[in-house]
Amino acid sequence: MANEECMRSNWSETSIYLDLIKQNKIILPTTRCLKELPDTFQRRQLLLFRMNTEISHITNQESKCPFCQEHDTREHILNGCQSETMGNLYTKRHNLVVNILVRNILNKLKISSKKQLTRGQMKQYGNITVYYDRPIATEVSSNKPDVIIITNNEGIILEVAVSGYTTMNTKRMEKIGKYTPLESDLTSSHKKQFKIYAIVIGSNGELDVDCFNEWIKVMEHYKINKKWSKNILNTIRQKVNAFSDYLFRTYLSMKQQINMETNEMAQF
């Protein structure tokens, strides 16, 4: 019965996923051929494999997260656990994305790797000022986006997030809403136009179409052509997918260890 419930749950989840793909709401590598297949159980099974090879690991609907006691669904494990342990892993995944983004932009600006700033720093390179996960002086409380790049003519505010595929657009709008006051304040105080871009990647490398368009706009600011922009983006998506796979396996390993220790304690 538990297996049957799990199958129904996975079917429902993949149905949402398929709808998003068919509506061209998200871009997912390797699914072009799958989009042409009939809407069958086999097709959904293939998509489940593409989404995460271990998605079907949970067969017990009562299975709970050992850190917060919520149901340990795939979404909970990859994006939703509020524990410090999992939160640290989510942060590492997020920082991985920001780092790739910063390095590629600075490389395009012809700033040598030896001179490139690291997280928590602000550096000036000629007429370019870069804030990397560092607060900027302002009257606005939300004043530490992932990246701020200021040139003679304009300013760019970059925010990055990794989320579940059903909440990518919501997360993007949250980021834009959070930093819109900063965008307005900096535009006024610096006497130049600032623009916020929120890039949200799905935890399995999915990409919302609106975010893809945002990405292209960001890269255009630094004269990075569309082909090169896609290459950078594909690298980010592959890294996110690989890290999420690592995160998933790490969670399962930690859960197994905790369960073993709990069982051992129960014997005394």
Short mmCIF file of C-alpha atoms in Angstrom, two decimals:
data_model
loop_
_atom_site.label_atom_id
_atom_site.label_comp_id
_atom_site.label_asym_id
_atom_site.label_seq_id
_atom_site.Cartn_x
_atom_site.Cartn_y
_atom_site.Cartn_z
CA MET A 1 0.00 0.00 0.00
CA ALA A 2 2.84 2.39 0.85
CA ASN A 3 4.45 1.72 -2.53
CA GLU A 4 1.15 2.45 -4.26
CA GLU A 5 0.76 5.74 -2.36
CA CYS A 6 4.33 6.71 -3.24
CA MET A 7 3.68 5.95 -6.92
CA ARG A 8 0.56 8.13 -6.89
CA SER A 9 2.49 10.94 -5.20
CA ASN A 10 5.29 10.75 -7.77
CA TRP A 11 2.77 10.61 -10.63
CA SER A 12 1.07 13.77 -9.34
CA GLU A 13 4.39 15.57 -8.95
CA THR A 14 5.48 14.63 -12.45
CA SER A 15 2.13 15.69 -13.87
CA ILE A 16 2.77 19.23 -12.61
CA TYR A 17 6.27 19.03 -14.01
CA LEU A 18 5.01 17.92 -17.43
CA ASP A 19 2.45 20.71 -17.53
CA LEU A 20 5.16 23.29 -16.87
CA ILE A 21 7.33 21.83 -19.64
CA LYS A 22 4.47 21.68 -22.15
CA GLN A 23 3.52 25.29 -21.38
CA ASN A 24 7.17 26.26 -21.97
CA LYS A 25 7.31 27.66 -18.44
CA ILE A 26 10.58 25.91 -17.66
CA ILE A 27 13.59 24.81 -19.67
CA LEU A 28 15.00 21.40 -18.81
CA PRO A 29 18.00 19.81 -20.55
CA THR A 30 17.59 16.42 -22.26
CA THR A 31 13.76 16.45 -22.31
CA ARG A 32 13.21 17.62 -25.89
CA CYS A 33 12.58 14.06 -27.11
CA LEU A 34 10.43 13.26 -24.07
CA LYS A 35 8.13 16.18 -24.86
CA GLU A 36 7.17 14.39 -28.08
CA LEU A 37 6.22 11.13 -26.37
CA PRO A 38 2.59 10.33 -25.51
CA ASP A 39 1.55 11.27 -21.97
CA THR A 40 2.07 7.79 -20.59
CA PHE A 41 3.33 6.25 -17.39
CA GLN A 42 6.58 5.33 -19.20
CA ARG A 43 7.13 8.95 -20.15
CA ARG A 44 6.60 10.07 -16.59
CA GLN A 45 8.96 7.43 -15.32
CA LEU A 46 11.61 8.76 -17.72
CA LEU A 47 11.01 12.28 -16.46
CA LEU A 48 11.29 11.10 -12.87
CA PHE A 49 14.69 9.70 -13.75
CA ARG A 50 15.72 12.98 -15.38
CA MET A 51 14.53 14.96 -12.37
CA ASN A 52 16.43 12.88 -9.86
CA THR A 53 17.53 9.27 -10.12
CA GLU A 54 16.72 8.75 -6.44
CA ILE A 55 13.30 10.41 -6.37
CA SER A 56 11.54 7.12 -5.60
CA HIS A 57 13.62 6.35 -2.53
CA ILE A 58 10.77 7.15 -0.14
CA THR A 59 8.23 4.34 -0.01
CA ASN A 60 6.90 5.07 3.47
CA GLN A 61 4.47 8.00 3.53
CA GLU A 62 5.09 8.34 7.27
CA SER A 63 8.83 8.80 6.77
CA LYS A 64 10.03 11.90 8.62
CA CYS A 65 13.06 14.14 8.35
CA PRO A 66 15.40 13.37 11.28
CA PHE A 67 16.29 17.06 11.63
CA CYS A 68 12.87 18.74 11.72
CA GLN A 69 10.31 15.89 11.71
CA GLU A 70 8.58 17.10 8.55
CA HIS A 71 7.71 14.55 5.84
CA ASP A 72 10.95 13.95 3.95
CA THR A 73 9.64 14.40 0.45
CA ARG A 74 12.04 15.09 -2.40
CA GLU A 75 11.11 18.79 -2.30
CA HIS A 76 11.69 18.94 1.45
CA ILE A 77 15.12 17.32 1.19
CA LEU A 78 16.38 19.43 -1.70
CA ASN A 79 14.89 22.79 -0.74
CA GLY A 80 12.64 22.89 2.29
CA CYS A 81 14.32 21.65 5.47
CA GLN A 82 14.70 24.46 8.01
CA SER A 83 17.42 22.72 10.03
CA GLU A 84 20.88 24.26 10.33
CA THR A 85 22.46 21.09 8.92
CA MET A 86 20.52 21.19 5.65
CA GLY A 87 20.52 24.98 5.57
CA ASN A 88 24.31 24.95 5.42
CA LEU A 89 24.17 22.64 2.39
CA TYR A 90 21.62 24.87 0.65
CA THR A 91 23.88 27.87 1.29
CA LYS A 92 26.88 26.08 -0.24
CA ARG A 93 24.84 25.28 -3.34
CA HIS A 94 23.70 28.90 -3.62
CA ASN A 95 27.23 30.22 -3.15
CA LEU A 96 28.48 27.88 -5.86
CA VAL A 97 26.13 29.54 -8.36
CA VAL A 98 27.03 33.09 -7.32
CA ASN A 99 30.74 32.32 -7.51
CA ILE A 100 30.48 31.00 -11.09
CA LEU A 101 28.46 34.05 -12.08
CA VAL A 102 30.92 36.53 -10.51
CA ARG A 103 34.01 34.84 -11.95
CA ASN A 104 32.63 34.84 -15.48
CA ILE A 105 31.58 38.49 -15.35
CA LEU A 106 34.94 39.59 -13.93
CA ASN A 107 36.77 37.53 -16.54
CA LYS A 108 34.74 39.26 -19.25
CA LEU A 109 35.68 42.62 -17.71
CA LYS A 110 39.32 41.52 -18.16
CA ILE A 111 40.04 41.44 -14.43
CA SER A 112 42.75 38.86 -13.75
CA SER A 113 41.94 36.01 -11.38
CA LYS A 114 44.64 37.19 -8.95
CA LYS A 115 42.87 40.53 -8.52
CA GLN A 116 39.33 39.22 -8.33
CA LEU A 117 37.52 39.83 -5.06
CA THR A 118 36.15 37.08 -2.82
CA ARG A 119 32.89 36.77 -0.90
CA GLY A 120 32.34 39.56 1.60
CA GLN A 121 34.54 42.05 -0.23
CA MET A 122 34.10 45.29 -2.14
CA LYS A 123 36.70 46.23 -4.74
CA GLN A 124 37.16 48.97 -7.30
CA TYR A 125 38.64 48.20 -10.70
CA GLY A 126 39.15 51.51 -12.48
CA ASN A 127 35.64 52.85 -13.11
CA ILE A 128 33.98 49.60 -11.98
CA THR A 129 32.99 48.93 -8.36
CA VAL A 130 31.93 45.43 -7.30
CA TYR A 131 30.22 44.36 -4.07
CA TYR A 132 30.24 40.60 -3.54
CA ASP A 133 27.88 39.58 -0.72
CA ARG A 134 28.71 42.80 1.11
CA PRO A 135 26.37 45.56 2.40
CA ILE A 136 26.33 48.86 0.54
CA ALA A 137 25.85 52.19 2.35
CA THR A 138 22.17 53.10 2.06
CA GLU A 139 19.11 53.97 4.14
CA VAL A 140 17.41 50.75 3.00
CA SER A 141 17.49 47.77 5.39
CA SER A 142 17.83 45.09 2.68
CA ASN A 143 21.21 46.29 1.46
CA LYS A 144 23.22 43.12 0.87
CA PRO A 145 22.25 41.38 -2.36
CA ASP A 146 24.53 38.73 -3.79
CA VAL A 147 26.29 41.08 -6.20
CA ILE A 148 26.28 44.79 -7.05
CA ILE A 149 28.27 46.07 -10.02
CA ILE A 150 28.52 49.83 -10.55
CA THR A 151 30.00 51.43 -13.68
CA ASN A 152 30.12 55.03 -14.89
CA ASN A 153 26.76 54.67 -16.61
CA GLU A 154 24.69 52.23 -14.57
CA GLY A 155 24.40 49.81 -11.68
CA ILE A 156 23.38 46.15 -11.67
CA ILE A 157 21.96 44.33 -8.64
CA LEU A 158 22.15 40.54 -8.96
CA GLU A 159 20.30 38.09 -6.77
CA VAL A 160 20.54 34.30 -7.11
CA ALA A 161 18.34 31.55 -5.71
CA VAL A 162 17.99 27.79 -6.04
CA SER A 163 14.49 26.44 -5.44
CA GLY A 164 12.00 23.74 -6.31
CA TYR A 165 10.61 23.91 -9.85
CA THR A 166 7.08 24.80 -8.68
CA THR A 167 8.27 27.88 -6.78
CA MET A 168 10.89 29.31 -9.16
CA ASN A 169 8.75 32.21 -10.35
CA THR A 170 7.50 32.94 -6.83
CA LYS A 171 11.07 33.00 -5.54
CA ARG A 172 12.10 35.32 -8.35
CA MET A 173 9.32 37.77 -7.53
CA GLU A 174 10.25 37.62 -3.83
CA LYS A 175 13.83 38.58 -4.65
CA ILE A 176 12.76 41.44 -6.90
CA GLY A 177 10.33 42.71 -4.27
CA LYS A 178 12.94 42.53 -1.53
CA TYR A 179 15.52 44.60 -3.41
CA THR A 180 13.29 47.03 -5.34
CA PRO A 181 13.65 49.64 -2.54
CA LEU A 182 17.44 49.30 -2.81
CA GLU A 183 17.22 49.68 -6.58
CA SER A 184 15.28 52.95 -6.17
CA ASP A 185 17.52 54.28 -3.39
CA LEU A 186 20.77 53.63 -5.28
CA THR A 187 19.33 55.11 -8.49
CA SER A 188 18.57 58.29 -6.55
CA SER A 189 21.78 58.50 -4.51
CA HIS A 190 24.20 57.58 -7.33
CA LYS A 191 22.43 59.66 -10.00
CA LYS A 192 22.42 56.73 -12.42
CA GLN A 193 20.02 53.93 -13.27
CA PHE A 194 20.21 50.74 -11.20
CA LYS A 195 18.46 47.55 -12.27
CA ILE A 196 17.81 44.38 -10.28
CA TYR A 197 18.02 40.94 -11.91
CA ALA A 198 16.91 37.82 -10.06
CA ILE A 199 18.23 34.52 -11.42
CA VAL A 200 16.47 31.44 -10.02
CA ILE A 201 17.68 27.94 -10.89
CA GLY A 202 15.66 24.81 -10.15
CA SER A 203 17.36 22.37 -7.78
CA ASN A 204 17.68 19.88 -10.65
CA GLY A 205 18.95 22.48 -13.12
CA GLU A 206 15.56 23.63 -14.39
CA LEU A 207 15.24 27.21 -15.56
CA ASP A 208 12.18 29.42 -15.69
CA VAL A 209 11.85 31.05 -19.12
CA ASP A 210 11.59 34.52 -17.57
CA CYS A 211 14.83 33.86 -15.69
CA PHE A 212 16.50 32.76 -18.90
CA ASN A 213 15.55 36.08 -20.47
CA GLU A 214 16.84 37.90 -17.38
CA TRP A 215 20.12 36.04 -17.68
CA ILE A 216 20.56 37.07 -21.31
CA LYS A 217 19.92 40.71 -20.35
CA VAL A 218 22.54 40.56 -17.58
CA MET A 219 25.13 39.13 -19.93
CA GLU A 220 24.34 41.75 -22.57
CA HIS A 221 25.46 44.44 -20.13
CA TYR A 222 28.95 42.95 -20.32
CA LYS A 223 28.88 42.27 -24.06
CA ILE A 224 28.73 38.51 -23.57
CA ASN A 225 27.04 37.01 -26.62
CA LYS A 226 24.05 34.69 -26.38
CA LYS A 227 25.99 31.52 -27.18
CA TRP A 228 28.58 32.19 -24.47
CA SER A 229 25.81 33.18 -22.05
CA LYS A 230 24.13 29.82 -22.61
CA ASN A 231 27.42 27.99 -22.04
CA ILE A 232 27.89 29.72 -18.69
CA LEU A 233 24.29 29.03 -17.75
CA ASN A 234 24.56 25.36 -18.69
CA THR A 235 27.66 25.06 -16.51
CA ILE A 236 25.72 26.55 -13.59
CA ARG A 237 22.78 24.22 -14.16
CA GLN A 238 25.01 21.15 -14.33
CA LYS A 239 26.79 22.19 -11.12
CA VAL A 240 23.47 22.76 -9.34
CA ASN A 241 22.15 19.38 -10.46
CA ALA A 242 25.34 17.63 -9.34
CA PHE A 243 25.32 19.40 -5.97
CA SER A 244 21.66 18.56 -5.42
CA ASP A 245 22.48 14.91 -6.12
CA TYR A 246 25.30 15.14 -3.56
CA LEU A 247 22.93 16.86 -1.12
CA PHE A 248 20.34 14.12 -1.59
CA ARG A 249 22.84 11.32 -1.00
CA THR A 250 24.31 13.16 2.00
CA TYR A 251 20.86 13.48 3.53
CA LEU A 252 20.14 9.76 3.08
CA SER A 253 23.49 8.86 4.61
CA MET A 254 22.95 11.13 7.62
CA LYS A 255 19.43 9.82 8.11
CA GLN A 256 20.66 6.23 8.05
CA GLN A 257 23.34 7.06 10.61
CA ILE A 258 20.87 8.84 12.90
CA ASN A 259 18.41 5.94 12.68
CA MET A 260 21.16 3.45 13.53
CA GLU A 261 22.21 5.50 16.56
CA THR A 262 18.58 5.85 17.68
CA ASN A 263 18.03 2.09 17.42
CA GLU A 264 21.22 1.41 19.36
CA MET A 265 20.15 3.78 22.15
CA ALA A 266 16.73 2.10 22.29
CA GLN A 267 18.39 -1.21 23.15
CA PHE A 268 19.75 0.11 26.44
#
